[in-house]
Coordinates of C-alpha atoms in Angstrom, one line a residue:
Chain A
M107 CA 0.0 -0.2 0.0
N108 CA 1.5 3.4 -0.9
W109 CA -0.4 6.8 -0.4
I110 CA -2.0 7.0 -3.8
T111 CA -3.8 3.5 -3.2
N112 CA -5.1 5.0 0.0
Y113 CA -6.1 8.2 -1.6
V114 CA -7.4 7.5 -5.2
R115 CA -11.1 6.7 -4.9
P116 CA -11.8 2.8 -5.4
T117 CA -13.3 3.1 -8.9
I118 CA -10.6 5.1 -10.2
N119 CA -8.1 2.8 -8.3
S120 CA -9.7 -0.3 -9.8
F121 CA -9.3 1.2 -13.3
F122 CA -5.5 1.9 -12.6
S123 CA -4.7 -1.6 -11.3
R124 CA -7.0 -3.6 -13.5
R125 CA -4.7 -6.5 -15.2
D126 CA -5.4 -8.0 -18.5
T127 CA -4.0 -11.5 -17.6
P128 CA -5.9 -14.0 -15.3
E129 CA -4.0 -15.2 -12.3
N130 CA -3.9 -19.0 -12.3
L131 CA -2.1 -19.8 -15.6
W132 CA 0.0 -22.0 -14.0
T133 CA -0.9 -24.9 -11.7
K134 CA 1.7 -26.8 -9.5
C135 CA 1.2 -30.8 -9.7
E136 CA 0.6 -32.0 -6.2
S137 CA 2.7 -34.7 -6.5
C138 CA 5.8 -33.9 -8.7
G139 CA 5.9 -30.2 -8.4
T140 CA 6.1 -29.7 -12.0
M141 CA 4.3 -26.1 -13.2
L142 CA 1.6 -27.0 -15.4
F143 CA 0.2 -24.6 -18.0
H144 CA -3.5 -24.4 -17.6
R145 CA -4.5 -24.8 -21.0
E146 CA -2.3 -28.0 -21.3
L147 CA -3.5 -29.2 -18.2
K148 CA -7.1 -28.9 -19.0
D149 CA -6.5 -30.7 -22.3
N150 CA -5.0 -33.5 -20.4
Q151 CA -8.3 -33.6 -18.2
N152 CA -6.4 -32.3 -15.2
V153 CA -3.9 -35.2 -15.3
C154 CA -0.2 -34.2 -14.8
T155 CA 1.6 -34.3 -18.2
N156 CA 4.8 -34.9 -16.3
C157 CA 4.0 -37.7 -13.8
G158 CA 0.6 -38.7 -14.5
H159 CA -1.0 -37.6 -11.2
H160 CA -4.8 -37.3 -11.2
M161 CA -6.0 -34.0 -10.0
A162 CA -9.8 -33.4 -9.2
I163 CA -12.0 -32.4 -12.1
T164 CA -15.6 -31.0 -12.1
P165 CA -18.4 -33.1 -13.5
R166 CA -18.7 -30.5 -16.3
E167 CA -15.2 -30.6 -17.5
R168 CA -15.3 -34.5 -17.2
F169 CA -18.5 -34.6 -19.3
A170 CA -16.9 -32.2 -22.0
H171 CA -14.2 -34.7 -22.4
L172 CA -16.2 -38.1 -22.3
F173 CA -19.2 -37.2 -24.6
D174 CA -18.8 -36.9 -28.4
G175 CA -18.1 -33.5 -29.2
G176 CA -18.6 -32.6 -25.6
I177 CA -22.4 -32.5 -26.3
F178 CA -24.5 -33.8 -23.5
V179 CA -27.8 -33.0 -22.2
E180 CA -28.5 -32.7 -18.5
V181 CA -31.0 -35.0 -16.7
D182 CA -33.5 -33.1 -14.5
V183 CA -33.1 -34.1 -10.8
P184 CA -36.1 -33.7 -8.4
E185 CA -35.3 -30.9 -6.0
P186 CA -35.2 -32.2 -2.3
L187 CA -36.4 -30.2 0.7
A188 CA -33.6 -27.8 1.6
D189 CA -32.0 -28.1 5.1
P190 CA -34.9 -30.7 6.2
L191 CA -33.1 -30.9 10.0
Q192 CA -32.6 -27.3 10.2
F193 CA -28.9 -28.3 10.8
R194 CA -26.7 -25.8 12.5
D195 CA -22.8 -26.5 13.6
Q196 CA -20.7 -23.5 13.7
K197 CA -22.5 -22.4 10.5
K198 CA -26.0 -22.8 9.2
Y199 CA -26.3 -25.6 6.6
P200 CA -28.0 -23.4 4.2
D201 CA -25.0 -20.9 4.4
R202 CA -22.8 -23.9 3.7
M203 CA -24.8 -24.7 0.7
K204 CA -24.6 -21.1 -0.6
A205 CA -21.0 -20.7 -0.2
A206 CA -20.3 -24.1 -2.0
Q207 CA -22.7 -22.8 -4.8
K208 CA -21.1 -19.8 -5.3
K209 CA -17.4 -21.5 -5.1
T210 CA -18.5 -24.0 -7.8
G211 CA -21.1 -22.5 -9.8
E212 CA -23.2 -25.5 -9.5
K213 CA -26.4 -26.4 -7.7
E214 CA -25.2 -29.4 -5.9
A215 CA -22.7 -32.2 -5.7
M216 CA -23.8 -34.4 -8.6
L217 CA -24.3 -33.7 -12.3
V218 CA -26.3 -36.2 -14.5
A219 CA -26.4 -36.3 -18.2
E220 CA -27.2 -38.1 -21.1
G221 CA -25.3 -38.1 -24.4
E222 CA -23.3 -40.4 -26.6
I223 CA -19.8 -41.8 -26.2
G224 CA -18.1 -43.2 -29.4
R225 CA -22.0 -43.0 -30.9
T226 CA -23.0 -45.2 -27.8
P227 CA -25.8 -43.8 -25.9
I228 CA -25.3 -43.6 -22.4
V229 CA -26.6 -42.0 -19.2
A230 CA -23.8 -40.7 -16.9
A231 CA -23.6 -39.3 -13.4
A232 CA -20.5 -37.6 -11.8
Q233 CA -19.9 -36.5 -8.2
D234 CA -18.2 -33.0 -7.6
F235 CA -15.9 -33.2 -4.9
T236 CA -15.2 -29.6 -4.9
F237 CA -18.8 -29.1 -3.8
M238 CA -18.8 -29.8 0.1
G239 CA -16.7 -33.0 -0.6
G240 CA -19.1 -34.3 -2.8
S241 CA -20.9 -35.5 0.2
M242 CA -24.2 -37.6 -0.4
G243 CA -27.3 -36.0 0.6
M244 CA -30.9 -36.2 -0.6
Y245 CA -30.0 -34.3 -3.7
V246 CA -27.1 -36.9 -4.8
G247 CA -29.7 -39.9 -3.9
N248 CA -32.3 -38.1 -6.2
A249 CA -29.8 -37.6 -8.8
I250 CA -28.8 -41.3 -9.0
I251 CA -32.3 -42.4 -8.9
A252 CA -33.2 -39.7 -11.6
G253 CA -30.4 -41.2 -13.6
A254 CA -31.1 -44.6 -13.3
E255 CA -34.9 -44.1 -13.9
R256 CA -33.6 -42.2 -17.2
A257 CA -31.3 -45.1 -18.1
V258 CA -34.2 -47.7 -17.7
A259 CA -36.6 -45.8 -19.6
T260 CA -34.3 -45.3 -22.5
G261 CA -32.7 -48.6 -22.3
K262 CA -29.3 -46.7 -21.7
P263 CA -26.3 -48.0 -19.7
F264 CA -25.6 -46.0 -16.6
V265 CA -21.9 -44.8 -15.7
L266 CA -21.4 -43.5 -12.5
F267 CA -18.1 -41.5 -11.5
S268 CA -17.9 -41.3 -7.8
A269 CA -16.1 -38.9 -5.4
A270 CA -17.0 -38.2 -2.1
G271 CA -16.1 -38.0 1.6
G272 CA -19.2 -40.0 2.5
A273 CA -22.6 -39.0 3.7
R274 CA -23.5 -35.4 4.4
M275 CA -23.8 -35.1 8.0
Q276 CA -25.9 -31.9 7.8
E277 CA -28.9 -33.9 6.5
G278 CA -28.3 -36.4 9.3
I279 CA -30.2 -39.5 9.0
L280 CA -31.5 -38.6 5.9
S281 CA -28.3 -38.7 4.4
L282 CA -27.8 -42.2 5.8
M283 CA -30.9 -43.3 4.1
Q284 CA -29.5 -42.5 0.6
M285 CA -27.4 -45.8 1.2
P286 CA -30.8 -47.9 0.5
R287 CA -32.4 -45.5 -1.8
T288 CA -29.6 -45.3 -4.2
T289 CA -29.3 -49.1 -3.8
V290 CA -32.8 -49.6 -4.9
A291 CA -31.8 -47.4 -8.0
V292 CA -29.1 -49.6 -8.7
Q293 CA -31.5 -52.5 -8.6
M294 CA -33.8 -51.1 -11.0
L295 CA -31.0 -51.0 -13.7
K296 CA -29.8 -54.7 -12.9
E297 CA -33.5 -55.7 -13.2
A298 CA -33.6 -54.1 -16.6
N299 CA -30.5 -55.8 -17.5
L300 CA -28.6 -52.7 -18.1
P301 CA -24.9 -52.1 -17.5
Y302 CA -24.1 -50.3 -14.4
I303 CA -20.2 -49.1 -14.6
V304 CA -18.9 -47.3 -11.6
V305 CA -15.7 -45.5 -11.9
L306 CA -14.1 -44.5 -8.8
T307 CA -12.3 -41.5 -8.3
H308 CA -10.2 -39.7 -5.6
P309 CA -11.5 -40.1 -3.0
T310 CA -14.4 -42.3 -2.7
T311 CA -15.1 -43.2 1.2
G312 CA -17.7 -43.9 3.8
G313 CA -21.2 -44.4 3.1
V314 CA -20.8 -43.7 -0.6
T315 CA -18.3 -46.4 -1.2
A316 CA -20.6 -48.7 1.2
S317 CA -23.5 -48.3 -1.1
Y318 CA -23.9 -47.6 -4.8
A319 CA -20.0 -47.1 -5.6
M320 CA -19.4 -50.8 -4.9
L321 CA -22.4 -52.5 -6.4
G322 CA -21.2 -51.9 -10.1
D323 CA -21.4 -54.7 -12.7
I324 CA -17.9 -53.2 -13.6
Q325 CA -15.7 -51.5 -11.2
I326 CA -13.1 -49.2 -12.6
A327 CA -10.7 -46.8 -10.5
E328 CA -8.6 -44.0 -11.6
P329 CA -4.8 -44.5 -10.6
N330 CA -3.9 -43.6 -6.9
A331 CA -7.6 -43.0 -6.0
L332 CA -8.2 -43.4 -2.3
I333 CA -11.3 -45.8 -2.0
C334 CA -12.2 -47.0 1.6
F335 CA -14.9 -47.3 4.1
A336 CA -13.0 -45.9 7.0
G337 CA -10.4 -43.2 6.4
P338 CA -6.9 -44.1 7.1
R339 CA -6.7 -41.5 9.8
V340 CA -9.7 -43.4 11.8
I341 CA -8.0 -46.5 11.3
E342 CA -4.6 -45.4 12.6
Q343 CA -6.4 -44.0 15.7
T344 CA -7.9 -47.6 16.1
I345 CA -5.2 -49.6 15.8
R346 CA -2.4 -47.4 16.6
E347 CA 0.1 -48.5 13.9
K348 CA 1.2 -46.9 10.8
L349 CA -0.6 -48.1 7.8
P350 CA 1.4 -50.0 4.9
E351 CA 2.3 -47.7 1.9
G352 CA -0.4 -47.4 -0.8
F353 CA -2.9 -48.6 1.6
Q354 CA -6.6 -48.0 0.4
R355 CA -5.5 -46.6 -2.9
A356 CA -6.8 -48.2 -6.2
E357 CA -3.8 -50.5 -6.9
Y358 CA -4.1 -52.0 -3.6
L359 CA -7.8 -52.6 -3.8
L360 CA -7.0 -54.1 -7.2
D361 CA -4.6 -56.5 -5.7
H362 CA -6.9 -57.4 -3.0
G363 CA -9.6 -58.3 -5.5
M364 CA -11.8 -55.5 -4.7
L365 CA -11.9 -53.8 -8.2
D366 CA -12.0 -55.0 -11.9
R367 CA -9.6 -52.3 -13.4
V368 CA -7.5 -49.2 -12.7
T369 CA -7.6 -47.0 -15.9
P370 CA -6.0 -43.7 -16.4
R371 CA -8.4 -41.2 -16.9
T372 CA -7.1 -40.3 -20.5
K373 CA -7.6 -44.0 -21.5
L374 CA -11.2 -44.1 -19.5
R375 CA -13.2 -43.0 -22.5
E376 CA -12.1 -45.6 -24.9
E377 CA -12.4 -48.3 -22.5
L378 CA -15.8 -47.4 -21.5
I379 CA -16.8 -47.4 -25.1
T380 CA -15.4 -51.0 -25.7
I381 CA -16.9 -52.5 -22.2
I382 CA -20.2 -50.8 -22.9
R383 CA -20.6 -52.0 -26.6
M384 CA -19.6 -55.4 -25.5
L385 CA -22.2 -55.7 -22.6
M386 CA -24.8 -54.0 -24.9
G387 CA -24.2 -56.5 -27.7
Q388 CA -23.2 -53.8 -30.2
P389 CA -20.5 -54.0 -32.7
P390 CA -17.1 -52.7 -32.2
A391 CA -16.6 -48.8 -32.4
I392 CA -15.2 -47.4 -35.4
V393 CA -11.7 -46.7 -35.0
G394 CA -10.1 -43.7 -36.3
D395 CA -11.9 -40.2 -37.2
L396 CA -15.5 -40.4 -36.4
P397 CA -18.0 -39.8 -39.2
A398 CA -19.8 -36.4 -38.7
P399 CA -22.5 -36.6 -36.3
A400 CA -26.1 -36.3 -37.4
A401 CA -27.7 -33.2 -36.6
A402 CA -28.3 -32.6 -33.1
P403 CA -31.7 -32.9 -31.6
A404 CA -33.0 -29.1 -31.1
E405 CA -32.9 -29.5 -27.1
E406 CA -29.2 -30.4 -27.2
A407 CA -27.5 -27.4 -26.0
P408 CA -23.7 -27.5 -26.0
A409 CA -23.5 -27.2 -22.1
A410 CA -20.1 -28.0 -21.8
D411 CA -18.3 -25.0 -22.5
S412 CA -21.0 -22.6 -21.4
K413 CA -19.6 -22.2 -17.8
Chain B
M291 CA -24.6 -52.8 41.6
T292 CA -26.4 -50.0 39.2
H293 CA -24.1 -48.4 37.0
Y294 CA -24.8 -44.7 36.9
L295 CA -24.3 -42.1 34.1
D296 CA -22.7 -39.0 34.8
F297 CA -26.0 -37.0 34.8
E298 CA -27.6 -39.6 37.2
K299 CA -25.0 -38.4 39.9
P300 CA -27.6 -36.6 42.1
L301 CA -29.8 -39.9 41.8
A302 CA -27.0 -42.0 42.6
E303 CA -26.4 -40.0 45.8
I304 CA -30.4 -40.6 47.1
E305 CA -30.4 -44.1 46.2
G306 CA -26.9 -44.6 48.1
K307 CA -28.3 -43.0 51.1
A308 CA -31.5 -45.1 51.2
E309 CA -29.4 -48.4 50.7
E310 CA -27.2 -47.3 53.3
L311 CA -30.1 -46.5 55.9
R312 CA -31.4 -50.1 55.3
A313 CA -28.0 -51.8 55.6
I314 CA -27.7 -50.0 59.1
A315 CA -31.1 -51.2 60.1
R316 CA -30.5 -54.4 59.1
Q317 CA -27.7 -54.4 61.7
S318 CA -29.3 -53.1 64.8
E319 CA -32.8 -54.3 64.8
E320 CA -34.3 -51.6 67.3
M321 CA -33.7 -49.0 64.8
D322 CA -36.5 -47.9 62.6
V323 CA -35.6 -46.1 59.4
E324 CA -38.1 -47.5 57.0
D325 CA -40.1 -44.0 56.9
E326 CA -36.9 -42.2 56.0
A327 CA -35.8 -44.7 53.4
K328 CA -39.3 -44.5 51.9
A329 CA -39.0 -40.9 51.7
L330 CA -35.6 -41.1 49.9
D331 CA -37.1 -43.7 47.6
R332 CA -39.8 -41.3 46.7
K333 CA -37.2 -38.4 46.3
A334 CA -35.3 -40.8 44.0
E335 CA -38.6 -41.9 41.9
T336 CA -39.3 -38.2 41.3
L337 CA -36.0 -37.3 40.4
L338 CA -35.7 -40.4 37.8
K339 CA -38.8 -39.2 36.5
D340 CA -37.6 -35.5 35.9
L341 CA -34.2 -36.9 34.6
Y342 CA -36.2 -39.1 32.0
S343 CA -39.0 -37.3 30.9
S344 CA -36.9 -34.8 29.0
L345 CA -33.4 -36.5 28.1
T346 CA -31.2 -34.5 25.9
P347 CA -30.1 -36.2 22.8
W348 CA -26.7 -36.8 24.1
R349 CA -28.2 -38.0 27.3
K350 CA -30.0 -40.3 25.1
C351 CA -26.9 -41.6 23.6
Q352 CA -25.4 -42.3 26.9
V353 CA -28.5 -44.3 27.9
A354 CA -28.6 -46.3 24.5
R355 CA -24.8 -47.2 25.1
H356 CA -25.5 -48.2 28.8
P357 CA -23.5 -51.2 29.8
N358 CA -26.5 -52.8 31.7
R359 CA -28.9 -52.3 28.8
P360 CA -30.2 -55.5 27.4
H361 CA -28.1 -56.8 24.4
C362 CA -28.8 -58.6 21.3
Q363 CA -28.2 -62.1 23.2
D364 CA -30.6 -61.3 26.0
Y365 CA -33.4 -60.7 23.5
I366 CA -32.7 -63.8 21.8
D367 CA -32.4 -65.9 24.7
A368 CA -35.9 -64.6 26.3
L369 CA -38.1 -63.9 23.0
F370 CA -36.9 -67.0 20.8
T371 CA -36.9 -70.6 21.4
E372 CA -34.9 -73.4 19.7
F373 CA -32.2 -70.8 18.8
T374 CA -29.8 -72.5 16.3
P375 CA -26.8 -70.1 16.0
L376 CA -25.2 -70.6 12.2
A377 CA -21.8 -69.4 11.8
G378 CA -19.3 -68.1 9.2
D379 CA -19.5 -66.5 5.9
R380 CA -18.0 -69.5 4.0
N381 CA -15.4 -67.3 2.7
F382 CA -12.8 -66.3 5.7
A383 CA -14.2 -66.4 9.2
D384 CA -16.9 -66.3 11.6
D385 CA -17.5 -62.7 13.0
H386 CA -18.6 -63.0 16.7
A387 CA -19.9 -59.4 16.4
V388 CA -22.7 -60.7 14.8
M389 CA -25.3 -63.1 16.2
G390 CA -27.5 -65.2 13.8
G391 CA -29.2 -68.3 13.1
M392 CA -32.6 -69.9 13.0
A393 CA -35.1 -69.7 15.8
R394 CA -38.7 -70.0 16.2
F395 CA -40.6 -66.9 17.5
N396 CA -44.1 -67.8 18.8
G397 CA -43.6 -70.9 17.2
I398 CA -42.8 -69.9 13.8
P399 CA -39.5 -70.7 12.3
V400 CA -37.5 -67.3 11.7
V401 CA -34.0 -66.2 11.0
V402 CA -32.6 -63.8 13.6
I403 CA -29.6 -61.7 12.9
G404 CA -28.4 -58.8 15.4
Q405 CA -25.2 -57.1 16.6
E406 CA -24.1 -58.3 20.1
K407 CA -21.7 -55.9 22.3
G408 CA -21.0 -58.3 25.0
H409 CA -21.5 -57.5 28.7
D410 CA -18.1 -57.6 30.2
T411 CA -14.6 -57.3 29.4
K412 CA -14.0 -60.8 28.1
T413 CA -17.0 -60.9 26.1
R414 CA -16.7 -57.4 24.7
I415 CA -13.2 -58.1 23.3
E416 CA -14.8 -61.4 21.9
R417 CA -17.7 -59.6 20.3
N418 CA -15.5 -56.7 19.2
F419 CA -17.9 -54.3 20.9
G420 CA -20.3 -54.8 18.3
M421 CA -18.4 -53.7 15.6
A422 CA -18.8 -56.0 12.6
R423 CA -16.2 -56.9 10.1
P424 CA -16.9 -57.9 6.5
E425 CA -17.4 -61.4 7.5
G426 CA -20.3 -60.5 9.8
Y427 CA -22.2 -58.9 6.9
R428 CA -21.5 -61.7 4.6
K429 CA -22.7 -64.1 7.3
A430 CA -26.0 -61.9 7.4
I431 CA -26.3 -62.1 3.8
R432 CA -26.0 -65.6 3.9
L433 CA -28.8 -66.2 6.4
M434 CA -31.0 -63.6 4.6
E435 CA -30.6 -65.8 1.5
L436 CA -31.7 -68.9 3.7
A437 CA -34.4 -67.1 5.0
H438 CA -35.4 -66.1 1.5
K439 CA -35.4 -69.6 0.2
F440 CA -37.2 -71.3 2.9
N441 CA -39.8 -68.6 3.2
M442 CA -38.8 -67.6 7.1
P443 CA -39.5 -64.2 8.1
V444 CA -36.2 -62.0 9.3
V445 CA -35.9 -60.2 12.5
T446 CA -32.8 -58.0 12.9
L447 CA -31.6 -56.5 15.9
V448 CA -29.6 -53.4 15.7
D449 CA -27.1 -52.4 18.5
T450 CA -23.5 -51.3 17.0
P451 CA -21.4 -48.3 17.2
G452 CA -20.7 -48.8 13.7
A453 CA -18.9 -51.2 11.3
Y454 CA -15.2 -51.9 12.5
P455 CA -12.7 -49.6 11.3
G456 CA -9.6 -51.8 11.0
K457 CA -6.9 -52.6 8.3
G458 CA -8.0 -56.2 7.6
A459 CA -11.6 -55.2 7.4
E460 CA -10.8 -52.7 4.8
E461 CA -8.6 -55.3 3.0
R462 CA -11.4 -57.8 2.8
G463 CA -14.0 -55.1 1.5
Q464 CA -15.8 -53.7 4.5
S465 CA -17.7 -51.1 2.2
E466 CA -18.6 -53.9 -0.2
A467 CA -19.8 -56.2 2.5
I468 CA -22.1 -53.4 3.6
A469 CA -23.5 -52.5 0.4
R470 CA -24.2 -56.1 -0.4
S471 CA -26.0 -56.7 2.9
T472 CA -28.2 -53.5 2.2
E473 CA -28.8 -54.8 -1.2
K474 CA -30.0 -58.1 0.0
C475 CA -32.2 -56.7 2.7
L476 CA -33.9 -54.8 -0.4
Q477 CA -33.9 -58.2 -2.4
I478 CA -35.5 -60.9 -0.3
G479 CA -39.1 -61.8 -0.9
V480 CA -39.8 -62.4 3.1
P481 CA -40.9 -60.1 5.6
I482 CA -37.8 -58.4 7.4
V483 CA -38.5 -56.2 10.7
S484 CA -35.8 -54.5 12.7
V485 CA -35.7 -53.3 16.1
V486 CA -32.8 -50.6 17.2
I487 CA -32.5 -51.8 20.6
G488 CA -29.6 -49.5 21.6
E489 CA -27.0 -47.7 18.9
G490 CA -27.9 -47.6 15.6
G491 CA -24.3 -46.8 14.1
S492 CA -24.2 -45.5 10.5
G493 CA -23.5 -47.9 7.6
G494 CA -23.1 -50.6 10.0
A495 CA -26.7 -50.1 11.1
V496 CA -28.2 -49.8 7.6
A497 CA -26.8 -53.3 6.5
F498 CA -29.2 -54.9 9.0
A499 CA -32.1 -52.1 9.1
T500 CA -33.1 -51.8 5.6
A501 CA -36.5 -53.4 6.5
D502 CA -40.1 -53.3 5.9
R503 CA -40.7 -52.2 9.4
V504 CA -38.2 -50.5 11.7
A505 CA -38.9 -50.0 15.4
M506 CA -36.5 -48.1 18.0
L507 CA -36.6 -48.2 21.7
E508 CA -37.7 -45.0 23.2
H509 CA -34.0 -44.0 24.5
S510 CA -32.0 -45.6 21.4
V511 CA -30.3 -43.6 18.8
Y512 CA -29.6 -44.2 15.0
S513 CA -27.6 -41.9 13.2
V514 CA -25.3 -41.1 10.1
I515 CA -22.1 -40.5 12.5
S516 CA -21.4 -40.7 16.3
P517 CA -21.8 -37.3 18.0
E518 CA -18.4 -37.5 19.0
G519 CA -17.2 -38.0 15.4
C520 CA -19.5 -35.2 14.0
A521 CA -18.2 -32.8 16.6
S522 CA -14.4 -33.5 15.8
I523 CA -15.3 -33.0 12.0
L524 CA -17.8 -29.8 12.0
W525 CA -16.7 -28.2 15.5
K526 CA -13.0 -29.4 15.3
D527 CA -13.7 -30.7 18.8
A528 CA -14.9 -34.0 20.0
E529 CA -16.1 -32.4 23.4
K530 CA -18.9 -30.8 21.2
M531 CA -20.6 -34.0 21.2
R532 CA -23.7 -32.4 22.9
E533 CA -24.2 -29.9 20.3
A534 CA -23.5 -32.4 17.5
A535 CA -26.0 -34.8 19.1
E536 CA -28.5 -32.0 19.3
A537 CA -28.0 -31.1 15.6
L538 CA -28.0 -34.7 14.1
R539 CA -31.6 -35.5 15.3
L540 CA -30.7 -38.8 16.1
T541 CA -33.4 -39.8 18.6
A542 CA -36.0 -42.3 18.0
Q543 CA -38.6 -39.6 18.5
D544 CA -37.1 -37.3 15.7
L545 CA -36.7 -40.4 13.5
Y546 CA -40.3 -41.2 13.9
K547 CA -41.3 -37.8 12.9
L548 CA -38.8 -37.9 10.0
G549 CA -40.6 -41.2 9.0
I550 CA -37.3 -43.2 9.4
C551 CA -38.7 -45.4 11.9
D552 CA -42.4 -46.8 12.1
R553 CA -42.8 -47.4 15.8
I554 CA -41.3 -46.2 19.2
I555 CA -41.1 -48.9 21.9
T556 CA -41.7 -47.3 25.3
E557 CA -38.8 -47.9 27.9
P558 CA -39.5 -48.4 31.6
M559 CA -38.9 -45.2 33.6
G560 CA -35.4 -44.5 34.0
G561 CA -34.4 -46.6 30.8
A562 CA -34.4 -50.2 29.6
H563 CA -31.6 -51.6 31.9
R564 CA -33.9 -50.5 35.2
D565 CA -36.3 -53.1 34.0
R566 CA -34.7 -55.6 31.3
K567 CA -37.4 -58.2 31.8
H568 CA -40.1 -55.8 30.9
T569 CA -38.2 -54.0 28.0
I570 CA -37.6 -57.5 26.4
A571 CA -41.2 -58.3 26.8
S572 CA -42.2 -54.9 25.0
V573 CA -39.8 -55.4 22.1
G574 CA -41.2 -58.9 21.7
R575 CA -44.8 -57.8 21.5
C576 CA -43.7 -55.1 18.9
I577 CA -41.9 -57.8 16.7
E578 CA -45.0 -59.9 16.9
Q579 CA -47.3 -56.9 15.7
M580 CA -44.8 -55.9 12.9
L581 CA -44.6 -59.5 11.5
G582 CA -48.3 -59.7 11.7
D583 CA -48.9 -56.7 9.7
L584 CA -46.8 -58.2 6.9
K585 CA -47.7 -61.8 7.2
D586 CA -50.3 -61.6 4.4
L587 CA -48.3 -59.8 1.8
K588 CA -47.0 -61.7 -1.4
S589 CA -43.3 -61.6 -1.9
K590 CA -43.7 -59.5 -4.8
D591 CA -45.6 -57.0 -2.9
L592 CA -43.3 -57.0 0.1
V593 CA -40.2 -56.2 -2.0
A594 CA -42.1 -53.5 -4.2
K595 CA -43.6 -51.9 -0.9
R596 CA -40.1 -52.1 0.8
R597 CA -38.5 -50.5 -2.1
K598 CA -41.0 -47.7 -2.4
K599 CA -40.7 -47.1 1.3
F600 CA -37.0 -46.0 0.9
L601 CA -37.4 -44.2 -2.2
D602 CA -40.1 -41.9 -0.4
M603 CA -38.1 -41.4 2.4
G604 CA -36.9 -37.9 3.1
S605 CA -39.7 -36.1 1.5
K606 CA -40.8 -34.8 4.5
G607 CA -38.6 -32.8 6.8
L608 CA -38.7 -32.1 10.6
A609 CA -41.3 -29.4 11.3
A610 CA -39.7 -26.8 13.5

């Protein structure tokens, strides 16, 4: 601060100090420390181009990479009752919600969409870890049910990307009841003989792992994702010993028979296409450049880049 | 020897005094203290009523965890005949935190499953304080399949601080085991009724309590997280468990309002542990009524109704 910034009026002040360059051009990889250019990182789906470390990705960005041409249509999710318990800790629950909405620009912790991947129609849902730790409350439950119902109604497979610290404490017992509720949604898919594929991303823990995230026909995880019921800290407190290296990480679970595959994010799309087309009895996907897609239906808005 | 909870201290003093007086009277015959002792008894009774008519949520947690509270084994011994425990998950081990087997309830063959906490140091360790490992849930799944196949109703008794957070449990798929147990509860074509007799601890409880009818004892609790756990996360201070217990709405009364539990079973004045026999009998009557409600339903309708019940859950909140 110098005398002029104190003296000059705020409006004029902002005029003088306006910068043309955004601040976050570079992101430091949490794992190897390499400085990564934002555009390059975004093109690589938030995977470090140097060490392959998987950083968090929002559902919208994920879908932009997942669906053909980044085109998808959001599936409507019924609104649950806001703040059903009138929960208050150090902050009120509605205030925490508003803060999360402001931070993420999203309504809630899950996005459900339908579209095509490799010209294979699917319904997909992705959990948003940046929104209150992706926590599972009534809305996430409703989103999974809406996604499953949409998949059953249209005969499409359902792909779910999980990422959550667990149940949303601020919804108390109602968040716990999302375990059986989402299990019913999974059963709808199974009874309709539709594939339910879970992609577990970092981190997937607690009540989420102990319900819909562990009930997939195919269980895939992103590399090094933490996947557990009780977190490592809780276990260390209980057994009072250090846990082995890599404990509860995707590769560890794969070794212990709890997963089908561990697949890097950049290869996921191709793998999902291959798996789904086999499960749905469709011919192999066309390799190489895709033919131009047929004119998109009128209601399909390119929501991917509109953020 | 009665075990007093911290908030029962004044009660302990009065009851202790009455006991003392009577002990003195027994030694010297000419002393007549009965009037005085009776007055103390009355005082204790009023105090007990006062304390228990308005238990705070945290105090309810304490009562629900009371060491003398009747546990799963007590209910099985008293309410069922020909109990035949069935062990093991056919995969790795038998989990002693989960009791399960066939038995007769009012003469009808049923499958009964529940968490047992143990009643002294030795049994508590053996039972792992009622915290099941994956094997416990997989045993429950196996027993539910048996019930489904042979058309036996399932009765579950829920009393657990939660699923065991241990290294081995995680390695052997604790979350998958819980998820599959919940799934199995939703699949079986026989009636399934559940009573929360003490603590309904998070996912470990859901895996057993995803039932057609869920009853709770008056001072039992059922929650997504323990008040201590919630306090340490949201308040960054585990000592704020009173506030957390309040906020979480984990009492039987709140859960009834929210439509999560269908019935509340009244406890004797001063909690289940003050009259175990009476408590167990009330639970027995409740199970009988709940099973009676369901006995005429066809398998298909049972499953459909059970799923609808859970899908509809949460549509009404808690009126202020």
